[in-house]
Structures are given as C-alpha cells and as structure tokens.
mmCIF file of C-alpha atoms in Angstrom:
data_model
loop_
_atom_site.group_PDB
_atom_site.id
_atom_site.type_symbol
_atom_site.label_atom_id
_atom_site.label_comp_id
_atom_site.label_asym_id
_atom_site.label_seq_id
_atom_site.Cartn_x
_atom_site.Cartn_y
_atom_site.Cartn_z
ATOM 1 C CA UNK A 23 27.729 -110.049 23.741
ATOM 2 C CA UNK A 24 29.058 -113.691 23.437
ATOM 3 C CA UNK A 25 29.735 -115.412 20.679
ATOM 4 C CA UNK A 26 27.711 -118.717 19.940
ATOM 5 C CA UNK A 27 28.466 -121.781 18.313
ATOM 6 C CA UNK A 28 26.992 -121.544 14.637
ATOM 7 C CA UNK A 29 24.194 -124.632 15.866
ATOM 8 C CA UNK A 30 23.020 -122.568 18.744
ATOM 9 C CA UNK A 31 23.153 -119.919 16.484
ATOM 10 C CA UNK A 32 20.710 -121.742 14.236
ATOM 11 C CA UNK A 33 18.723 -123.172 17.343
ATOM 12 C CA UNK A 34 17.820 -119.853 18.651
ATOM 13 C CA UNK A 35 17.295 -118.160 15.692
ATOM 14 C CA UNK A 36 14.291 -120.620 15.225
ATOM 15 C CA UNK A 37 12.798 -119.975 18.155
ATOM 16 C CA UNK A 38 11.310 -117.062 17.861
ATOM 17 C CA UNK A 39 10.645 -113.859 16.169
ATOM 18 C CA UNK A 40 13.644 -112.002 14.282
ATOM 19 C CA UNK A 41 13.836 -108.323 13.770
ATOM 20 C CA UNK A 42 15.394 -106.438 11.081
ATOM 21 C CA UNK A 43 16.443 -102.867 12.600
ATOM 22 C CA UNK A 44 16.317 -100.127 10.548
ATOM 23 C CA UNK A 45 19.438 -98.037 10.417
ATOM 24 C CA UNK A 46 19.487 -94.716 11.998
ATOM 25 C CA UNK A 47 20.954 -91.327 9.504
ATOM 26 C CA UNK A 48 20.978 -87.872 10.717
ATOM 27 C CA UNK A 49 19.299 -85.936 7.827
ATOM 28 C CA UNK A 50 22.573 -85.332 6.206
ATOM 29 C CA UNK A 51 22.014 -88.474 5.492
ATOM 30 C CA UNK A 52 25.451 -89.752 7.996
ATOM 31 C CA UNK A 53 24.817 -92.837 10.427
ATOM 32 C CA UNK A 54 23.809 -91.580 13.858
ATOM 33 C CA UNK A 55 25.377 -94.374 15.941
ATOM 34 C CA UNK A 56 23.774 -93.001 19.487
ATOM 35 C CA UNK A 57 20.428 -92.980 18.107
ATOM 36 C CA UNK A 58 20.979 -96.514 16.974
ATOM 37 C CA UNK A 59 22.700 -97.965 19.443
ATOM 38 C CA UNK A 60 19.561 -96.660 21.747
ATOM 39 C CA UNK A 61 16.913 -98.977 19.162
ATOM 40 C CA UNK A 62 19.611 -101.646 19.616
ATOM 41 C CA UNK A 63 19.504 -101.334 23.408
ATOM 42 C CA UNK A 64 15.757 -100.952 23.762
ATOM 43 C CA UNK A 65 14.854 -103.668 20.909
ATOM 44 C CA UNK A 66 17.376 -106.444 22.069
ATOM 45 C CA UNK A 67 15.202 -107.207 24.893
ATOM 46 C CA UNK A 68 11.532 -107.197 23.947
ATOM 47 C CA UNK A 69 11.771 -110.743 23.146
ATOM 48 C CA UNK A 70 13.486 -111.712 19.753
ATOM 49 C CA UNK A 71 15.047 -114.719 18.933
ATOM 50 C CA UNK A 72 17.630 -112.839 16.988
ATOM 51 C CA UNK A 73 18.845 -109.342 15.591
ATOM 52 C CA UNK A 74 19.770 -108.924 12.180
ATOM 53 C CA UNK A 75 22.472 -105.627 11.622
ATOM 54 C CA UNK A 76 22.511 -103.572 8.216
ATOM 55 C CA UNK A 77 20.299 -106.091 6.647
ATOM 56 C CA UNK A 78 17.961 -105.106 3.844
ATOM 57 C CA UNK A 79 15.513 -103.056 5.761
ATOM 58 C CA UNK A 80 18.538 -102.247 7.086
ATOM 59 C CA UNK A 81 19.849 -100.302 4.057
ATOM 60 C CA UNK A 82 22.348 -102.710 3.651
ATOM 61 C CA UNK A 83 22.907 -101.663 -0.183
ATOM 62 C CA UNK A 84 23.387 -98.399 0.582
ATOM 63 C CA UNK A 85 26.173 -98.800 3.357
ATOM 64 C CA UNK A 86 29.907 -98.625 2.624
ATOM 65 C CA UNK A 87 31.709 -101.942 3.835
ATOM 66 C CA UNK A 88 33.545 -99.416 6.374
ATOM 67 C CA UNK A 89 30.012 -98.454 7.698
ATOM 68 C CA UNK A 90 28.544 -101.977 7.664
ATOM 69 C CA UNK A 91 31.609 -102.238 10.078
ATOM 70 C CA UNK A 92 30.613 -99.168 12.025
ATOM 71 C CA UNK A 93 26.957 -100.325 12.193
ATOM 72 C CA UNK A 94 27.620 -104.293 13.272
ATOM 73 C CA UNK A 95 30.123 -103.320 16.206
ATOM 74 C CA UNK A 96 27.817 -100.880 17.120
ATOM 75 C CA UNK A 97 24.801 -103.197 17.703
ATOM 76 C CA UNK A 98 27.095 -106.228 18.886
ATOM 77 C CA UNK A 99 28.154 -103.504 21.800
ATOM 78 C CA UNK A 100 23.687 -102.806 23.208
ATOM 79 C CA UNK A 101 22.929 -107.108 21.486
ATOM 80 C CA UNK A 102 22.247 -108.501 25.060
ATOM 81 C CA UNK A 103 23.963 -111.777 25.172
ATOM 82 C CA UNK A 104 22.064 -115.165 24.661
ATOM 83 C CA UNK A 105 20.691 -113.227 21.687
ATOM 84 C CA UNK A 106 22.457 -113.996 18.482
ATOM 85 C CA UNK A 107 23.606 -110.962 16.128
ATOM 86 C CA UNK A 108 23.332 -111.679 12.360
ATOM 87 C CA UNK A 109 25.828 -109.303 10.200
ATOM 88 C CA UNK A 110 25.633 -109.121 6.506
ATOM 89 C CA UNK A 111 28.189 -110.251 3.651
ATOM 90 C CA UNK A 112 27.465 -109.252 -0.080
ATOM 91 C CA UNK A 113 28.496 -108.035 -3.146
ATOM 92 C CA UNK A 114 31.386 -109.638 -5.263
ATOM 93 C CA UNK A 115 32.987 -112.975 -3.629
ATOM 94 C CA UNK A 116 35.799 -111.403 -2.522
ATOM 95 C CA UNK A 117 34.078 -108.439 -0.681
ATOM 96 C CA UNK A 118 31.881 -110.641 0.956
ATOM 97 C CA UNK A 119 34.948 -113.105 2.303
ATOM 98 C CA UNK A 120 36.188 -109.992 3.738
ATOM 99 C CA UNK A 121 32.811 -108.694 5.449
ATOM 100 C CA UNK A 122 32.246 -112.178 7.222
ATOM 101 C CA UNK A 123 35.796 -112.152 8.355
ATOM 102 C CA UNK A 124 35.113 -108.298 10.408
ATOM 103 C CA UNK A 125 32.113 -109.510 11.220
ATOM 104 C CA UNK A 126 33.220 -112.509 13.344
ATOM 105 C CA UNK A 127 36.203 -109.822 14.691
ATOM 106 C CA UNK A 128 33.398 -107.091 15.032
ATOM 107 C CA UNK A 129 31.551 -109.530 18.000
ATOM 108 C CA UNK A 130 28.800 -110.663 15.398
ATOM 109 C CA UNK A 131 27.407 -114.398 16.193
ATOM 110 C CA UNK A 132 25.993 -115.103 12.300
ATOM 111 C CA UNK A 133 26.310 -113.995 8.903
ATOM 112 C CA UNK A 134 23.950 -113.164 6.293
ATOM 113 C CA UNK A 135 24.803 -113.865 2.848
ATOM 114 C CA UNK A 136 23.488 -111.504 0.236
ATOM 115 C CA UNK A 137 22.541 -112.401 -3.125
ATOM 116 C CA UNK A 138 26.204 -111.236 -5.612
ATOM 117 C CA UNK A 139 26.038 -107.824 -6.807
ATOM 118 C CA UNK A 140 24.597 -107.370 -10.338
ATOM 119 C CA UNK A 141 25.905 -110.598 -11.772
ATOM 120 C CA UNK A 142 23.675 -113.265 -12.603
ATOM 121 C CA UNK A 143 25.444 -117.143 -12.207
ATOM 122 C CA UNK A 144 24.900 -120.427 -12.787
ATOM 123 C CA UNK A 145 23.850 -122.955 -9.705
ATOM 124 C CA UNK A 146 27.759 -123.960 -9.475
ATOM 125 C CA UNK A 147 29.265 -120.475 -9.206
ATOM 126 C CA UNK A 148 26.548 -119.669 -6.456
ATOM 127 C CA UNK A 149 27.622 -122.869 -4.531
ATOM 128 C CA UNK A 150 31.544 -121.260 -5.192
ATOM 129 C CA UNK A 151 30.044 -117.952 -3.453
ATOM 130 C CA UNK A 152 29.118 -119.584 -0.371
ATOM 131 C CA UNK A 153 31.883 -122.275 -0.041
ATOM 132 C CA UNK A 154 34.129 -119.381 -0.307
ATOM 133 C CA UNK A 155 31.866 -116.775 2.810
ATOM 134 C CA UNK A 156 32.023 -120.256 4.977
ATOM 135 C CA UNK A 157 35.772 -121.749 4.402
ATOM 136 C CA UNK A 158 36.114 -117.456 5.760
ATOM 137 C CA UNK A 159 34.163 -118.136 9.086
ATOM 138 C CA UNK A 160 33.801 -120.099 11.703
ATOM 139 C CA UNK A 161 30.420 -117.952 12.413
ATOM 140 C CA UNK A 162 26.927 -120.170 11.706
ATOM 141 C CA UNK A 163 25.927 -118.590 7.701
ATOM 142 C CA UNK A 164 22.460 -118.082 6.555
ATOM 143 C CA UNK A 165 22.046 -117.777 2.869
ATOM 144 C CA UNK A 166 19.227 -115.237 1.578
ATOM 145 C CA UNK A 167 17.577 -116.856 -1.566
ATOM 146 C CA UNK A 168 16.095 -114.353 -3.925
ATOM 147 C CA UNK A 169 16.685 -111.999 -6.722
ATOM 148 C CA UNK A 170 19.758 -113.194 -8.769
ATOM 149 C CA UNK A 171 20.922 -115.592 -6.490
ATOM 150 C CA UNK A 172 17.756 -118.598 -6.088
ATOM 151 C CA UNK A 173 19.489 -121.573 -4.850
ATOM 152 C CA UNK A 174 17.952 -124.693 -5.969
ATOM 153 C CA UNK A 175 17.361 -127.964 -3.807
ATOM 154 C CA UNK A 176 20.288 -130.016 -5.205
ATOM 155 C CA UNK A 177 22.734 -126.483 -4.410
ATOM 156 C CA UNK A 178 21.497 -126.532 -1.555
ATOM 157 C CA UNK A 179 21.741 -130.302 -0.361
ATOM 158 C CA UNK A 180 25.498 -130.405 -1.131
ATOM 159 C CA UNK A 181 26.362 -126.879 0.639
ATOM 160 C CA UNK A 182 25.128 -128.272 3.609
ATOM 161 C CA UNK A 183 26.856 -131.367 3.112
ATOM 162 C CA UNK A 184 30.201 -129.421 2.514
ATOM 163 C CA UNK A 185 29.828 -126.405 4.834
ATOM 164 C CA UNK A 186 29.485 -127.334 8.292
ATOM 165 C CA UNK A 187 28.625 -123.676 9.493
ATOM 166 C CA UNK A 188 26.252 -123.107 6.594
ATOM 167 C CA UNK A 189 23.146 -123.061 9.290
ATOM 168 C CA UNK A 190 20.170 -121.138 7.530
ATOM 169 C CA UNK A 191 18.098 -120.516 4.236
ATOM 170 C CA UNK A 192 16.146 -117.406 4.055
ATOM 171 C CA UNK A 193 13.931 -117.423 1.445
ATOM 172 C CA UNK A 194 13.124 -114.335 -0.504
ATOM 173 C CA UNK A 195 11.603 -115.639 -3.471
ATOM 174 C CA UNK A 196 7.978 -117.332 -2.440
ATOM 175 C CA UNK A 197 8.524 -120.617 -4.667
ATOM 176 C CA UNK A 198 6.349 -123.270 -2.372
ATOM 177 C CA UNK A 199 6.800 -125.809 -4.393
ATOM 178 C CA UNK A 200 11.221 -125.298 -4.155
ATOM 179 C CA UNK A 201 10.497 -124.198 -0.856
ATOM 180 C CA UNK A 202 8.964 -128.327 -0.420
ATOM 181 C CA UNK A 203 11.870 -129.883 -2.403
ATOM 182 C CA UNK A 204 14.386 -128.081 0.044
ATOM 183 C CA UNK A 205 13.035 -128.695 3.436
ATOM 184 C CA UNK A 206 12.023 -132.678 2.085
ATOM 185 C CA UNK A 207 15.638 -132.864 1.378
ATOM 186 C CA UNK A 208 17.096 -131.637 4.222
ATOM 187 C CA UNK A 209 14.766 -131.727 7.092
ATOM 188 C CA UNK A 210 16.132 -129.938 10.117
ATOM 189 C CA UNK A 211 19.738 -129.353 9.004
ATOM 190 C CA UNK A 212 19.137 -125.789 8.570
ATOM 191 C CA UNK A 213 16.918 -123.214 9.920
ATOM 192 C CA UNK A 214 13.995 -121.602 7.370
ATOM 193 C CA UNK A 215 13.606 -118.425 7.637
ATOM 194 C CA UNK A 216 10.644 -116.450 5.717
ATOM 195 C CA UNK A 217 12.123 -113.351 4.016
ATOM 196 C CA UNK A 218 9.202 -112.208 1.367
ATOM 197 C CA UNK A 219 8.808 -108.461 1.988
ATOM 198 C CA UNK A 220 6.227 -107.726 5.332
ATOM 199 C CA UNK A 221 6.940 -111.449 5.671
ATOM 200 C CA UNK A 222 3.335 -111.867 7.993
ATOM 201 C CA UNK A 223 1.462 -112.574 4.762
ATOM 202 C CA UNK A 224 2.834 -115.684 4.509
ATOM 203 C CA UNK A 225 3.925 -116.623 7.646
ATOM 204 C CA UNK A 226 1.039 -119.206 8.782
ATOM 205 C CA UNK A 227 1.084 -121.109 5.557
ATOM 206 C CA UNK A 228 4.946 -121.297 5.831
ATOM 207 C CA UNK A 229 4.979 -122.825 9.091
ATOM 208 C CA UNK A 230 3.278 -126.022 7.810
ATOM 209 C CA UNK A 231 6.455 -126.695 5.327
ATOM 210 C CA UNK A 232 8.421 -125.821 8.831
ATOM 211 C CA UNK A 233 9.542 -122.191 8.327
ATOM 212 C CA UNK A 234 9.131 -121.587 11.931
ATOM 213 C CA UNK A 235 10.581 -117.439 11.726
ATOM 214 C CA UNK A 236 10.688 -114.901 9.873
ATOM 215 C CA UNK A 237 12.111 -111.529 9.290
ATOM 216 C CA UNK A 238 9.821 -108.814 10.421
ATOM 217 C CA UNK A 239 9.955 -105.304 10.064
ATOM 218 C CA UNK A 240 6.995 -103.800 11.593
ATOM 219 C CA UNK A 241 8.966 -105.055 14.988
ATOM 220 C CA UNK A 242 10.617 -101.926 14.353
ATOM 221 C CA UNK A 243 8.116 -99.369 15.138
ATOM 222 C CA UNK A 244 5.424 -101.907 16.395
ATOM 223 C CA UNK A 245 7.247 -104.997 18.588
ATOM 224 C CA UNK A 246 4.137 -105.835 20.765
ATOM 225 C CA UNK A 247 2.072 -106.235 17.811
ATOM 226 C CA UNK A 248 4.482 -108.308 16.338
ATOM 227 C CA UNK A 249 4.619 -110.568 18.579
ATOM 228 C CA UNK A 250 1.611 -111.009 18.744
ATOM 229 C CA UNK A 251 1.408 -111.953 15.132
ATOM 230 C CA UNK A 252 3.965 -114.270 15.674
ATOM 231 C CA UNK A 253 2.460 -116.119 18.615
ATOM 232 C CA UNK A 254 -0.735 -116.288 16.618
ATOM 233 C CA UNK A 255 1.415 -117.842 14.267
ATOM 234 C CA UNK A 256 2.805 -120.793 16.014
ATOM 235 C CA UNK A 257 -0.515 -121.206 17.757
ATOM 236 C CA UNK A 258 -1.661 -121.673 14.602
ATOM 237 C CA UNK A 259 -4.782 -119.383 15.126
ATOM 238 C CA UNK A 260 -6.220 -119.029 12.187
ATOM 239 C CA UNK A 261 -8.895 -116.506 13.226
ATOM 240 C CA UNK A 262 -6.381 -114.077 15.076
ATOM 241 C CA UNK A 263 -4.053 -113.868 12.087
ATOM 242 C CA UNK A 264 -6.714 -113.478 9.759
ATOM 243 C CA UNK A 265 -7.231 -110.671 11.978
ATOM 244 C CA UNK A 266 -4.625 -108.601 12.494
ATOM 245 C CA UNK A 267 -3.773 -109.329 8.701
ATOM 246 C CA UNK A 268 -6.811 -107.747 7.873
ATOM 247 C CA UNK A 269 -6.814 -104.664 10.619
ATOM 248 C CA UNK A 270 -3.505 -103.530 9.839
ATOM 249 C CA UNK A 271 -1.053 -105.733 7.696
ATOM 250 C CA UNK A 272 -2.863 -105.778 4.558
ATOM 251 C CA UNK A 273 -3.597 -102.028 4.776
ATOM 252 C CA UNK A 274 0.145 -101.472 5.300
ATOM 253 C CA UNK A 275 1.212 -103.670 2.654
ATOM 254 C CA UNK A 276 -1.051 -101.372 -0.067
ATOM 255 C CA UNK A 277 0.386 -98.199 1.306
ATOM 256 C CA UNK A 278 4.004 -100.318 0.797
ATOM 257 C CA UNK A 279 2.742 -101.397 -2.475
ATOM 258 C CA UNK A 280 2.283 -97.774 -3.760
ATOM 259 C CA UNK A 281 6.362 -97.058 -4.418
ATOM 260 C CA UNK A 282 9.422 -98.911 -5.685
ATOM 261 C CA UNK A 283 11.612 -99.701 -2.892
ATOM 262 C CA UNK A 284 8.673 -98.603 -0.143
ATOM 263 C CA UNK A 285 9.536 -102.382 1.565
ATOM 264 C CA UNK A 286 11.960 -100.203 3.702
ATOM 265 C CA UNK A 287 10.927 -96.455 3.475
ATOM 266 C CA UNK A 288 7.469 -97.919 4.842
ATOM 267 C CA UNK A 289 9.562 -99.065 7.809
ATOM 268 C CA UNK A 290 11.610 -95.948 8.646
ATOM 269 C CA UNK A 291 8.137 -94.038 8.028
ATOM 270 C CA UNK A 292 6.583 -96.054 10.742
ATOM 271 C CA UNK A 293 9.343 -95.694 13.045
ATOM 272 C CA UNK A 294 8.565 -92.085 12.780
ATOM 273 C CA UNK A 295 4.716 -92.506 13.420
ATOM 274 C CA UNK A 296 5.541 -94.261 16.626
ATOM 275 C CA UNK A 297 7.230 -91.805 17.687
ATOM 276 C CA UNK A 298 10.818 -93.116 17.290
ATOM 277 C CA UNK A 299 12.149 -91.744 14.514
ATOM 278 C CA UNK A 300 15.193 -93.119 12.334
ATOM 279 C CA UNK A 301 16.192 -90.340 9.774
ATOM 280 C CA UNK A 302 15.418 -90.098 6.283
ATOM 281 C CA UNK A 303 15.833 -93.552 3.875
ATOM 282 C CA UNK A 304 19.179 -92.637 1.477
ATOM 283 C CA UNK A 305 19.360 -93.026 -1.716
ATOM 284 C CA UNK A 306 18.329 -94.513 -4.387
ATOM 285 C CA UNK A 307 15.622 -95.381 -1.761
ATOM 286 C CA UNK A 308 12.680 -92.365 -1.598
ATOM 287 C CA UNK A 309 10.768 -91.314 1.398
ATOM 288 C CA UNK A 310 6.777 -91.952 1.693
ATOM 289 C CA UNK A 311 5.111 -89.163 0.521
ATOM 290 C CA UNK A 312 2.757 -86.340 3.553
ATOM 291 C CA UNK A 313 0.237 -87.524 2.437
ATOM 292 C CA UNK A 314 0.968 -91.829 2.540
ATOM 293 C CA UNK A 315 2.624 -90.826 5.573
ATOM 294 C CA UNK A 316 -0.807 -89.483 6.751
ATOM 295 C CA UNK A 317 -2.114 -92.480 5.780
ATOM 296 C CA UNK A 318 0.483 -94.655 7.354
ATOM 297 C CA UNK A 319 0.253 -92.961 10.718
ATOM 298 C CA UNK A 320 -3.341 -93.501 11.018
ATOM 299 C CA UNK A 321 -2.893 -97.028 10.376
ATOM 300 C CA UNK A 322 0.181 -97.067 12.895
ATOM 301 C CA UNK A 323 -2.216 -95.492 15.287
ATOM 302 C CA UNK A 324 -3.994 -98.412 15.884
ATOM 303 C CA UNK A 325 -1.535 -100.762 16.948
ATOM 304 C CA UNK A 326 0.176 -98.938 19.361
#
C-alpha cells in the first residue's frame, strides 16, 4: 500500500467504519502470519474506512515490539491501497518513539498511541509522551484516551497546536461532558473516534457531539452486520439501531460482560463461530468458556 499524508489519513479514517483485526496464533500460542495475512486480504476490502494492526483487540499488550513489527508489515503487505493502516506505539516514551519510527519504515499510514505502561502522569508529562511519538513521525497520530492516560481539553488544545501530524482522539473513557469540552475546542482539527469496548452502544449518541467512527470489533467475524450498524448510524435511524442493539449487540455485550478481559476473547470466540477461526487469545487474556461459547455461537448465528 501507499503511504498517505497524515490529513488524508485523518479524512478517510472519518469516513467510514474502522475495524480492529484480531491477531491470528497457532495454538502454541506463535503468530500465524498466513492465516492473518488471509483476514487482512479478505477484510481490507469489504468497505472500511481504515484498518487498525495489533491494536487492543488486537492483543497489542501481549505482542513483543519485534512481533508488533512482524504483524504491521504483514498487514501493510494484503492493506489495499487508498485504505489507511493504523500501527500501534505504547509502553514507556522511548519504546513507543521507536515503534512509530518501524512503523512508518514497516509501510504503515498512521499511528496509534497507547496509553504509557503502568505509570500514572500528570497532564504535562502526557503532553511530553506525545510531543515526543510525533517530533518521531511524519505519519498522521491518533491518541487513545483512556485508562491511565485521559487527556484533558486544555492537553489536548495545545498538542494540536504544537503537533502538526497529531490527527485523531480516540476516546476510551465515555466522559460526554470532556468529550463536549474537546470537540467545542477544537472543532474539526482532529478526527473522533469512539473506542468504549463493543463501541455500537454508544455510537448514535456520539455522532451528535461529531464522533463520526468508531472502532468495531464484531467487523471481525460479522462485517455485513456491521455495516449495517454503522449506516444505521449515520442515517441516524433510530429504530434500526435500537434494533440490532437489541437482537444481537446487547446480548453479546452480557456474554462479554461475564469475564475480565472478554472485550477481546469475545472477538476471537466469534471469529471462530463464523467459521473463521483466529487461534486461542494468549495470556493473561482467557478463552470463553463451551458453554458461553455455546451461547455466543447461537447469538452469532443470527447475523450471519
């Protein structure tokens, strides 16, 4: 694929729907690269605005930086150009400098920006963090809000100021009211991107403060579906969304609800109900159950 300018980058990644793919291990728990390539491939053109490598559903925290490597030149070989490729940077600072720098060499059009590893910090030495991933790139940046790293309005007003190629805010967190103060402060300059986990549930009401994407991960095992979520969506039909949230996403979020960590294993487990599987989650990450599983594939069932 081509690279893209980083505002192209943000253009088309607010166009449409973004997927999240899951990240294929043999059950020895190694990365089969065919396997994903082939979900790449297949994925890449069923009509997202933008793929998103090694990200959290992606198992992103349980990758090496060698295999984050492996996995985003991997998908930026099947990422169908036109289509920008998002690649993930995290942990300390200086690991994360490094990972946006092979990223941009790997073929990779955009960078996600983790939350730091462990560390809590004040507003200032999160602004440091991504000063420091964007000074490293001439790739369009996207931070991801949540957890340990919540980046208020007035952060986020002067990074954009400062950073040129800081493009996107993904929010993680579900704060509507800081959610308000940042979009009223910066209007278009970046792209909002919804991020809560099964990101659907709040999808319509986000699109009134201008979130107009999200992440979703039930593209992975369910893309037509999706879609058709997300064109409900930005139709703003009320009665279709209320729909499908009731005939399937709500029932999959309580099955998700019923484990720690079951935001991705729910994902990989669907994967395998549509008959496409993805290998076992690793570690510390736990597989759904036979029995959820059961459950899940009935569910699954009815969307494909």
């Amino acid at each position: 694929m081509s690279q893209l300018a980083p505002d192209e980058t943000a253009r088309l990644l607010g166009s449409g729907l973004l997927s999240f793919p899951v990240t294929h291990f043999r059950d020895d728990l190694s990365f089969d690269e065919d396997a994903y390539r082939a979900n790449i491939a297949r994925i890449g053109h069923e009509g997202v605005a933008g793929l998103f490598a090694a990200g959290g559903t992606g198992e992103f925290f349980s990758l090496t930086p060698a295999e984050v490597g492996r996995v985003v030149r991997a998908a930026a070989a099947e990422t169908p150009d036109g289509v920008p490729l998002v690649a993930p940077a995290g942990y300390g600072t200086a690991t994360a400098v490094e990972m946006a720098r092979d990223a941009e060499r790997a073929g990779a059009g955009g960078i996600l920006l983790f939350p730091p590893y462990l560390t809590e910090a004040p507003q200032d030495g999160l602004a440091a963090h991504v000063r420091a991933v964007c000074a490293a790139t001439g790739l369009g940046v996207t931070v991801y809000s949540r957890s340990n790293a919540v980046y208020q309005d007035g952060t986020v007003a002067r990074l954009a100021e400062e950073c040129p190629n800081l493009v996107g805010f993904k929010d993680g967190v579900g704060d509507l009211e800081l959610m308000t103060r940042i979009r009223s402060r910066l209007g278009d300059r970046l792209v909002y991107i919804g991020g809560l986990p099964t990101a659907e549930t709040f999808a319509l009401p986000y699109l009134e403060m201008g979130v107009t994407t999200y992440s979703s991960a039930i593209f992975n095992f369910a893309p037509e579906f999706a879609l058709g979520f997300y064109k409900a969506v930005r139709a703003r039909d009320r009665d279709e969304v209320r729909r499908r949230l009731d005939g399937f996403v709500l029932p999959y979020c309580e099955i998700r609800n019923r484990g720690k960590g079951y935001a991705v294993s729910i994902v990989k487990a669907g994967m395998r109900a549509a008959g496409r599987p993805a290998g076992p989650v690793r570690p510390p990450l736990t597989d759904l159950t036979a029995a959820e599983f059961a459950d899940l594939a009935a569910l699954v069932e009815r969307v494909l």
